[in-house]
Amino acid sequence: MEAILHRHLGYEKVDPAGHSGGGSISRGEAYDTEFGRVFAKHNAKRGSFEMFEGEYAGLAAIAATGAICCPKPIKVIDLGENGACLVTDYVDMGGRSRGLVQKFGKQLAEMHNHNAKLLKEAEQRENFVGSGQEGQPRFGFEKTTCCGALPLRNEFMASWPEFYVQNRLDPQVQRILEKNGDRALKNIYPELLHACEKLFSDYEAVPPALVHGDLWSGNWSSTAEGEPVIFDPAAFYGDPEFEEGIMNMFGGFGKEFWSAYHEILPSKPGRDKRVLLYELFHNLNHW
């Protein structure tokens, strides 16, 4: 890896820092360079370059909100038959304190609300000369992102219910049917689609929100300075309630978190049932 960082990033100094990390998908190591400490994550499997391109774009989008800390992406390196690696700045992570959970809830809500603010500001600028950061009016994302090892369909759509069914739920079901031809799932799927129509029948449309997309308790921590930090995103613009699907599935986010979150983004009628529908996506991902 030292030679790769020398060649592709032009670093003269590349010394292993003795810090490793990663999950079930990729492994990473920290290196000290003349520009500071970086973290290089490697995956040797086919499709890893596209996976890391999506992660790079997701981290860049999260960082651009200024709402919450995340590793700053530096470069995706194509290693050909040896896969790819993603280089980010190094975030020194510490333990979680009780007060951190409330701060995390507030900052996640601010991240979710950032795009809505941009869209509102753009609307207000229509009759004035000037420019500003543009918001994203549709649901989706510019790159394919991955939830674990699963590539996500992120084609932009104007309707969130249609996006969720066509770009999240249906690809999962079709993947399982192609893999093992599960007859029970095939028989119940039409009923599931009908249930989706009922759940979304009184849905109150919301502006697209940048979501992490895979925010279980293992994908957030704190910096050494005591700030919440999120990483390993499967980011896209969706309904912010989608984020709660995997958070609800694995737990670890208590009343203090949600109280702080809902001070900024209040809970909407029907939320609990919709969150169960979004949790289904992640359950299917573990089928």
mmCIF file of C-alpha atoms in Angstrom:
data_model
loop_
_atom_site.group_PDB
_atom_site.id
_atom_site.type_symbol
_atom_site.label_atom_id
_atom_site.label_comp_id
_atom_site.label_asym_id
_atom_site.label_seq_id
_atom_site.Cartn_x
_atom_site.Cartn_y
_atom_site.Cartn_z
ATOM 1 C CA MET A 1 0.000 0.000 0.000
ATOM 2 C CA GLU A 2 2.890 2.372 0.711
ATOM 3 C CA ALA A 3 4.031 2.115 -2.919
ATOM 4 C CA ILE A 4 0.471 2.704 -4.150
ATOM 5 C CA LEU A 5 0.134 5.886 -2.106
ATOM 6 C CA HIS A 6 3.551 7.047 -3.325
ATOM 7 C CA ARG A 7 2.629 6.466 -6.962
ATOM 8 C CA HIS A 8 -0.979 7.670 -7.089
ATOM 9 C CA LEU A 9 -0.938 10.540 -4.601
ATOM 10 C CA GLY A 10 2.655 11.693 -4.876
ATOM 11 C CA TYR A 11 3.369 11.336 -1.178
ATOM 12 C CA GLU A 12 7.066 11.223 -0.351
ATOM 13 C CA LYS A 13 6.530 10.074 3.221
ATOM 14 C CA VAL A 14 4.264 7.063 3.773
ATOM 15 C CA ASP A 15 4.764 5.373 7.139
ATOM 16 C CA PRO A 16 2.329 2.848 8.658
ATOM 17 C CA ALA A 17 0.742 4.458 11.714
ATOM 18 C CA GLY A 18 -0.263 1.235 13.415
ATOM 19 C CA HIS A 19 -4.018 1.845 13.276
ATOM 20 C CA SER A 20 -6.231 -0.567 11.359
ATOM 21 C CA GLY A 21 -9.964 -0.831 10.898
ATOM 22 C CA GLY A 22 -12.781 -1.742 8.594
ATOM 23 C CA GLY A 23 -15.661 -4.170 8.617
ATOM 24 C CA SER A 24 -16.826 -7.297 6.842
ATOM 25 C CA ILE A 25 -16.514 -5.674 3.403
ATOM 26 C CA SER A 26 -13.138 -3.884 3.376
ATOM 27 C CA ARG A 27 -10.048 -3.526 5.548
ATOM 28 C CA GLY A 28 -8.000 -0.394 6.073
ATOM 29 C CA GLU A 29 -4.768 0.954 7.519
ATOM 30 C CA ALA A 30 -3.609 4.392 8.645
ATOM 31 C CA TYR A 31 -0.454 6.010 7.255
ATOM 32 C CA ASP A 32 1.492 9.105 8.224
ATOM 33 C CA THR A 33 2.385 11.372 5.304
ATOM 34 C CA GLU A 34 3.936 14.811 4.963
ATOM 35 C CA PHE A 35 0.369 16.137 4.617
ATOM 36 C CA GLY A 36 -0.944 14.439 7.746
ATOM 37 C CA ARG A 37 -2.383 11.053 8.603
ATOM 38 C CA VAL A 38 -4.579 9.294 6.032
ATOM 39 C CA PHE A 39 -6.653 6.129 6.043
ATOM 40 C CA ALA A 40 -6.509 3.739 3.079
ATOM 41 C CA LYS A 41 -9.282 1.169 2.726
ATOM 42 C CA HIS A 42 -8.757 -1.734 0.304
ATOM 43 C CA ASN A 43 -11.104 -4.225 -1.310
ATOM 44 C CA ALA A 44 -9.909 -6.818 -3.822
ATOM 45 C CA LYS A 45 -13.309 -7.920 -5.135
ATOM 46 C CA ARG A 46 -14.778 -7.160 -8.546
ATOM 47 C CA GLY A 47 -16.818 -3.969 -8.500
ATOM 48 C CA SER A 48 -14.823 -2.439 -5.651
ATOM 49 C CA PHE A 49 -13.832 0.621 -7.711
ATOM 50 C CA GLU A 50 -17.487 1.504 -8.329
ATOM 51 C CA MET A 51 -18.292 0.781 -4.679
ATOM 52 C CA PHE A 52 -15.573 3.156 -3.483
ATOM 53 C CA GLU A 53 -16.582 5.803 -6.033
ATOM 54 C CA GLY A 54 -20.035 5.767 -4.465
ATOM 55 C CA GLU A 55 -18.607 5.970 -0.961
ATOM 56 C CA TYR A 56 -16.357 8.867 -2.012
ATOM 57 C CA ALA A 57 -19.351 10.770 -3.416
ATOM 58 C CA GLY A 58 -21.401 10.034 -0.312
ATOM 59 C CA LEU A 59 -18.696 11.247 2.067
ATOM 60 C CA ALA A 60 -18.191 14.373 -0.053
ATOM 61 C CA ALA A 61 -21.928 15.123 0.050
ATOM 62 C CA ILE A 62 -22.099 14.596 3.818
ATOM 63 C CA ALA A 63 -19.049 16.802 4.375
ATOM 64 C CA ALA A 64 -20.571 19.528 2.176
ATOM 65 C CA THR A 65 -23.552 19.868 4.526
ATOM 66 C CA GLY A 66 -21.242 21.027 7.320
ATOM 67 C CA ALA A 67 -23.695 19.435 9.756
ATOM 68 C CA ILE A 68 -21.711 16.462 11.030
ATOM 69 C CA CYS A 69 -18.176 15.105 10.947
ATOM 70 C CA CYS A 70 -17.164 12.363 8.522
ATOM 71 C CA PRO A 71 -13.872 11.230 6.964
ATOM 72 C CA LYS A 72 -12.957 13.607 4.130
ATOM 73 C CA PRO A 73 -12.442 11.637 0.902
ATOM 74 C CA ILE A 74 -9.148 12.153 -0.916
ATOM 75 C CA LYS A 75 -8.997 9.693 -3.816
ATOM 76 C CA VAL A 76 -10.292 6.396 -5.191
ATOM 77 C CA ILE A 77 -7.490 4.340 -6.731
ATOM 78 C CA ASP A 78 -8.199 1.666 -9.347
ATOM 79 C CA LEU A 79 -5.904 -1.322 -8.769
ATOM 80 C CA GLY A 80 -7.109 -3.357 -11.736
ATOM 81 C CA GLU A 81 -7.268 -7.075 -10.931
ATOM 82 C CA ASN A 82 -6.337 -6.252 -7.329
ATOM 83 C CA GLY A 83 -9.520 -4.259 -6.762
ATOM 84 C CA ALA A 84 -9.442 -0.675 -5.534
ATOM 85 C CA CYS A 85 -8.775 1.455 -2.495
ATOM 86 C CA LEU A 86 -10.331 4.558 -1.005
ATOM 87 C CA VAL A 87 -8.096 7.111 0.698
ATOM 88 C CA THR A 88 -9.580 9.530 3.232
ATOM 89 C CA ASP A 89 -8.215 11.705 5.960
ATOM 90 C CA TYR A 90 -7.757 9.907 9.264
ATOM 91 C CA VAL A 91 -10.287 10.489 12.031
ATOM 92 C CA ASP A 92 -9.050 9.628 15.515
ATOM 93 C CA MET A 93 -12.078 8.086 17.183
ATOM 94 C CA GLY A 94 -12.784 8.018 20.902
ATOM 95 C CA GLY A 95 -15.503 6.593 23.127
ATOM 96 C CA ARG A 96 -19.142 7.667 23.279
ATOM 97 C CA SER A 97 -20.358 9.787 26.165
ATOM 98 C CA ARG A 98 -23.983 10.145 27.239
ATOM 99 C CA GLY A 99 -24.216 13.743 26.081
ATOM 100 C CA LEU A 100 -22.819 12.767 22.693
ATOM 101 C CA VAL A 101 -26.029 10.933 21.787
ATOM 102 C CA GLN A 102 -28.072 14.132 22.053
ATOM 103 C CA LYS A 103 -25.532 16.037 19.971
ATOM 104 C CA PHE A 104 -25.598 13.254 17.384
ATOM 105 C CA GLY A 105 -29.395 13.397 17.162
ATOM 106 C CA LYS A 106 -29.279 17.142 16.588
ATOM 107 C CA GLN A 107 -26.514 16.956 13.979
ATOM 108 C CA LEU A 108 -28.127 14.093 12.048
ATOM 109 C CA ALA A 109 -31.378 16.071 11.873
ATOM 110 C CA GLU A 110 -29.439 19.097 10.631
ATOM 111 C CA MET A 111 -27.821 16.951 7.939
ATOM 112 C CA HIS A 112 -31.240 15.616 6.923
ATOM 113 C CA ASN A 113 -32.643 19.151 6.830
ATOM 114 C CA HIS A 114 -29.750 20.693 4.876
ATOM 115 C CA ASN A 115 -31.074 20.012 1.373
ATOM 116 C CA ALA A 116 -34.535 21.354 2.252
ATOM 117 C CA LYS A 117 -32.891 24.602 3.337
ATOM 118 C CA LEU A 118 -30.961 24.803 0.059
ATOM 119 C CA LEU A 119 -34.129 24.270 -1.971
ATOM 120 C CA LYS A 120 -35.951 26.950 -0.003
ATOM 121 C CA GLU A 121 -33.063 29.401 -0.434
ATOM 122 C CA ALA A 122 -32.970 28.684 -4.179
ATOM 123 C CA GLU A 123 -36.695 29.414 -4.421
ATOM 124 C CA GLN A 124 -36.223 32.710 -2.606
ATOM 125 C CA ARG A 125 -33.351 33.660 -4.946
ATOM 126 C CA GLU A 126 -35.433 33.282 -8.109
ATOM 127 C CA ASN A 127 -36.321 36.967 -8.209
ATOM 128 C CA PHE A 128 -32.902 38.194 -7.167
ATOM 129 C CA VAL A 129 -29.506 38.417 -8.846
ATOM 130 C CA GLY A 130 -26.931 36.141 -7.300
ATOM 131 C CA SER A 131 -26.027 32.532 -6.852
ATOM 132 C CA GLY A 132 -25.684 30.010 -4.079
ATOM 133 C CA GLN A 133 -25.366 26.310 -3.412
ATOM 134 C CA GLU A 134 -28.026 24.380 -5.305
ATOM 135 C CA GLY A 135 -30.259 21.805 -3.655
ATOM 136 C CA GLN A 136 -31.324 18.430 -5.075
ATOM 137 C CA PRO A 137 -35.054 18.437 -5.987
ATOM 138 C CA ARG A 138 -35.310 14.706 -6.744
ATOM 139 C CA PHE A 139 -34.803 11.431 -4.894
ATOM 140 C CA GLY A 140 -31.731 9.417 -5.852
ATOM 141 C CA PHE A 141 -27.999 9.963 -6.151
ATOM 142 C CA GLU A 142 -25.364 10.763 -8.752
ATOM 143 C CA LYS A 143 -23.445 7.510 -8.203
ATOM 144 C CA THR A 144 -24.230 3.905 -7.435
ATOM 145 C CA THR A 145 -23.743 3.477 -3.698
ATOM 146 C CA CYS A 146 -23.565 0.218 -1.758
ATOM 147 C CA CYS A 147 -25.350 -0.917 1.384
ATOM 148 C CA GLY A 148 -22.812 -3.439 2.581
ATOM 149 C CA ALA A 149 -21.925 -5.323 -0.586
ATOM 150 C CA LEU A 150 -25.257 -4.570 -2.305
ATOM 151 C CA PRO A 151 -25.160 -1.976 -5.128
ATOM 152 C CA LEU A 152 -28.147 0.354 -4.871
ATOM 153 C CA ARG A 153 -30.290 1.570 -7.740
ATOM 154 C CA ASN A 154 -30.135 5.361 -7.431
ATOM 155 C CA GLU A 155 -31.831 6.670 -10.591
ATOM 156 C CA PHE A 156 -33.426 10.019 -9.792
ATOM 157 C CA MET A 157 -37.199 10.153 -9.394
ATOM 158 C CA ALA A 158 -39.625 12.907 -8.385
ATOM 159 C CA SER A 159 -41.785 10.727 -6.117
ATOM 160 C CA TRP A 160 -40.441 9.161 -2.926
ATOM 161 C CA PRO A 161 -43.044 6.336 -2.729
ATOM 162 C CA GLU A 162 -42.238 5.378 -6.329
ATOM 163 C CA PHE A 163 -38.507 5.633 -5.667
ATOM 164 C CA TYR A 164 -38.707 3.404 -2.608
ATOM 165 C CA VAL A 165 -40.753 0.700 -4.310
ATOM 166 C CA GLN A 166 -38.919 0.732 -7.660
ATOM 167 C CA ASN A 167 -35.344 1.462 -6.536
ATOM 168 C CA ARG A 168 -35.202 -0.174 -3.111
ATOM 169 C CA LEU A 169 -37.894 -2.751 -2.460
ATOM 170 C CA ASP A 170 -38.317 -4.306 -5.914
ATOM 171 C CA PRO A 171 -34.563 -4.823 -6.606
ATOM 172 C CA GLN A 172 -34.239 -6.636 -3.271
ATOM 173 C CA VAL A 173 -37.163 -8.934 -3.973
ATOM 174 C CA GLN A 174 -36.010 -9.674 -7.536
ATOM 175 C CA ARG A 175 -32.477 -10.406 -6.288
ATOM 176 C CA ILE A 176 -33.780 -12.964 -3.804
ATOM 177 C CA LEU A 177 -36.099 -14.574 -6.359
ATOM 178 C CA GLU A 178 -33.264 -14.874 -8.882
ATOM 179 C CA LYS A 179 -30.950 -16.293 -6.228
ATOM 180 C CA ASN A 180 -33.147 -18.996 -4.723
ATOM 181 C CA GLY A 181 -36.627 -18.698 -6.253
ATOM 182 C CA ASP A 182 -38.260 -18.276 -2.859
ATOM 183 C CA ARG A 183 -41.880 -19.266 -3.544
ATOM 184 C CA ALA A 184 -43.278 -17.793 -0.326
ATOM 185 C CA LEU A 185 -41.773 -14.402 -1.116
ATOM 186 C CA LYS A 186 -43.014 -14.572 -4.704
ATOM 187 C CA ASN A 187 -46.562 -15.310 -3.539
ATOM 188 C CA ILE A 188 -46.652 -12.584 -0.900
ATOM 189 C CA TYR A 189 -44.995 -9.850 -2.969
ATOM 190 C CA PRO A 190 -48.239 -8.614 -4.632
ATOM 191 C CA GLU A 191 -49.752 -8.250 -1.147
ATOM 192 C CA LEU A 192 -46.680 -6.309 -0.061
ATOM 193 C CA LEU A 193 -47.057 -3.894 -2.970
ATOM 194 C CA HIS A 194 -50.703 -3.385 -2.033
ATOM 195 C CA ALA A 195 -49.644 -2.709 1.563
ATOM 196 C CA CYS A 196 -47.180 -0.103 0.283
ATOM 197 C CA GLU A 197 -50.002 1.683 -1.527
ATOM 198 C CA LYS A 198 -52.019 1.789 1.701
ATOM 199 C CA LEU A 199 -49.079 2.997 3.798
ATOM 200 C CA PHE A 200 -48.334 5.773 1.330
ATOM 201 C CA SER A 201 -51.982 6.700 0.672
ATOM 202 C CA ASP A 202 -51.868 9.620 3.128
ATOM 203 C CA TYR A 203 -48.148 10.257 2.743
ATOM 204 C CA GLU A 204 -47.122 13.883 3.253
ATOM 205 C CA ALA A 205 -44.488 14.703 0.627
ATOM 206 C CA VAL A 206 -41.157 15.975 1.953
ATOM 207 C CA PRO A 207 -38.123 17.482 0.204
ATOM 208 C CA PRO A 208 -35.343 14.985 -0.537
ATOM 209 C CA ALA A 209 -32.906 14.662 2.356
ATOM 210 C CA LEU A 210 -29.324 13.456 2.206
ATOM 211 C CA VAL A 211 -29.303 10.230 4.229
ATOM 212 C CA HIS A 212 -26.370 8.097 5.327
ATOM 213 C CA GLY A 213 -28.280 5.037 4.161
ATOM 214 C CA ASP A 214 -26.655 2.400 6.396
ATOM 215 C CA LEU A 215 -26.618 4.064 9.797
ATOM 216 C CA TRP A 216 -26.530 1.206 12.259
ATOM 217 C CA SER A 217 -24.639 1.700 15.523
ATOM 218 C CA GLY A 218 -21.404 0.338 14.028
ATOM 219 C CA ASN A 219 -21.211 3.171 11.489
ATOM 220 C CA TRP A 220 -20.954 6.068 13.902
ATOM 221 C CA SER A 221 -18.626 6.985 16.736
ATOM 222 C CA SER A 222 -17.020 10.079 18.225
ATOM 223 C CA THR A 223 -13.841 11.924 17.428
ATOM 224 C CA ALA A 224 -11.098 12.309 20.010
ATOM 225 C CA GLU A 225 -12.496 15.825 20.528
ATOM 226 C CA GLY A 226 -15.917 14.439 21.433
ATOM 227 C CA GLU A 227 -17.786 15.193 18.189
ATOM 228 C CA PRO A 228 -20.112 12.651 16.532
ATOM 229 C CA VAL A 229 -18.658 11.124 13.358
ATOM 230 C CA ILE A 230 -20.346 8.935 10.728
ATOM 231 C CA PHE A 231 -18.650 6.741 8.125
ATOM 232 C CA ASP A 232 -19.184 3.905 5.607
ATOM 233 C CA PRO A 233 -22.236 5.575 4.018
ATOM 234 C CA ALA A 234 -24.625 4.234 1.393
ATOM 235 C CA ALA A 235 -25.744 7.794 0.777
ATOM 236 C CA PHE A 236 -28.564 9.083 -1.400
ATOM 237 C CA TYR A 237 -31.338 11.672 -1.315
ATOM 238 C CA GLY A 238 -34.435 10.120 0.229
ATOM 239 C CA ASP A 239 -37.097 10.596 2.860
ATOM 240 C CA PRO A 240 -35.261 11.126 6.173
ATOM 241 C CA GLU A 241 -37.495 8.483 7.762
ATOM 242 C CA PHE A 242 -35.698 5.890 5.616
ATOM 243 C CA GLU A 243 -32.647 6.381 7.838
ATOM 244 C CA GLU A 244 -34.652 5.092 10.772
ATOM 245 C CA GLY A 245 -35.226 1.666 9.192
ATOM 246 C CA ILE A 246 -31.805 0.242 10.001
ATOM 247 C CA MET A 247 -31.518 2.335 13.174
ATOM 248 C CA ASN A 248 -34.727 0.701 14.388
ATOM 249 C CA MET A 249 -33.629 -2.743 13.198
ATOM 250 C CA PHE A 250 -30.381 -2.910 15.178
ATOM 251 C CA GLY A 251 -31.240 -0.458 17.967
ATOM 252 C CA GLY A 252 -28.779 1.562 20.003
ATOM 253 C CA PHE A 253 -30.506 4.937 19.590
ATOM 254 C CA GLY A 254 -32.521 5.807 22.661
ATOM 255 C CA LYS A 255 -35.005 8.452 23.783
ATOM 256 C CA GLU A 256 -32.356 11.141 24.252
ATOM 257 C CA PHE A 257 -31.243 10.758 20.651
ATOM 258 C CA TRP A 258 -34.753 10.910 19.194
ATOM 259 C CA SER A 259 -35.816 13.769 21.434
ATOM 260 C CA ALA A 260 -32.923 15.881 20.128
ATOM 261 C CA TYR A 261 -33.572 14.757 16.538
ATOM 262 C CA HIS A 262 -37.291 15.545 16.594
ATOM 263 C CA GLU A 263 -36.724 19.015 17.995
ATOM 264 C CA ILE A 264 -35.453 19.848 14.494
ATOM 265 C CA LEU A 265 -37.447 17.377 12.377
ATOM 266 C CA PRO A 266 -40.718 16.559 14.176
ATOM 267 C CA SER A 267 -42.211 13.095 13.803
ATOM 268 C CA LYS A 268 -44.993 12.840 11.198
ATOM 269 C CA PRO A 269 -48.273 10.876 11.393
ATOM 270 C CA GLY A 270 -47.818 7.278 10.244
ATOM 271 C CA ARG A 271 -44.057 7.365 10.853
ATOM 272 C CA ASP A 272 -43.849 4.146 12.887
ATOM 273 C CA LYS A 273 -45.525 2.034 10.190
ATOM 274 C CA ARG A 274 -43.429 3.556 7.403
ATOM 275 C CA VAL A 275 -40.231 2.933 9.369
ATOM 276 C CA LEU A 276 -41.169 -0.757 9.559
ATOM 277 C CA LEU A 277 -41.525 -0.720 5.774
ATOM 278 C CA TYR A 278 -38.054 0.813 5.438
ATOM 279 C CA GLU A 279 -36.688 -1.726 7.908
ATOM 280 C CA LEU A 280 -37.980 -4.420 5.555
ATOM 281 C CA PHE A 281 -35.433 -3.291 2.946
ATOM 282 C CA HIS A 282 -32.608 -4.075 5.367
ATOM 283 C CA ASN A 283 -34.178 -7.360 6.452
ATOM 284 C CA LEU A 284 -34.308 -8.400 2.814
ATOM 285 C CA ASN A 285 -30.660 -7.383 2.488
ATOM 286 C CA HIS A 286 -29.853 -9.990 5.161
ATOM 287 C CA TRP A 287 -32.095 -12.676 3.586
#
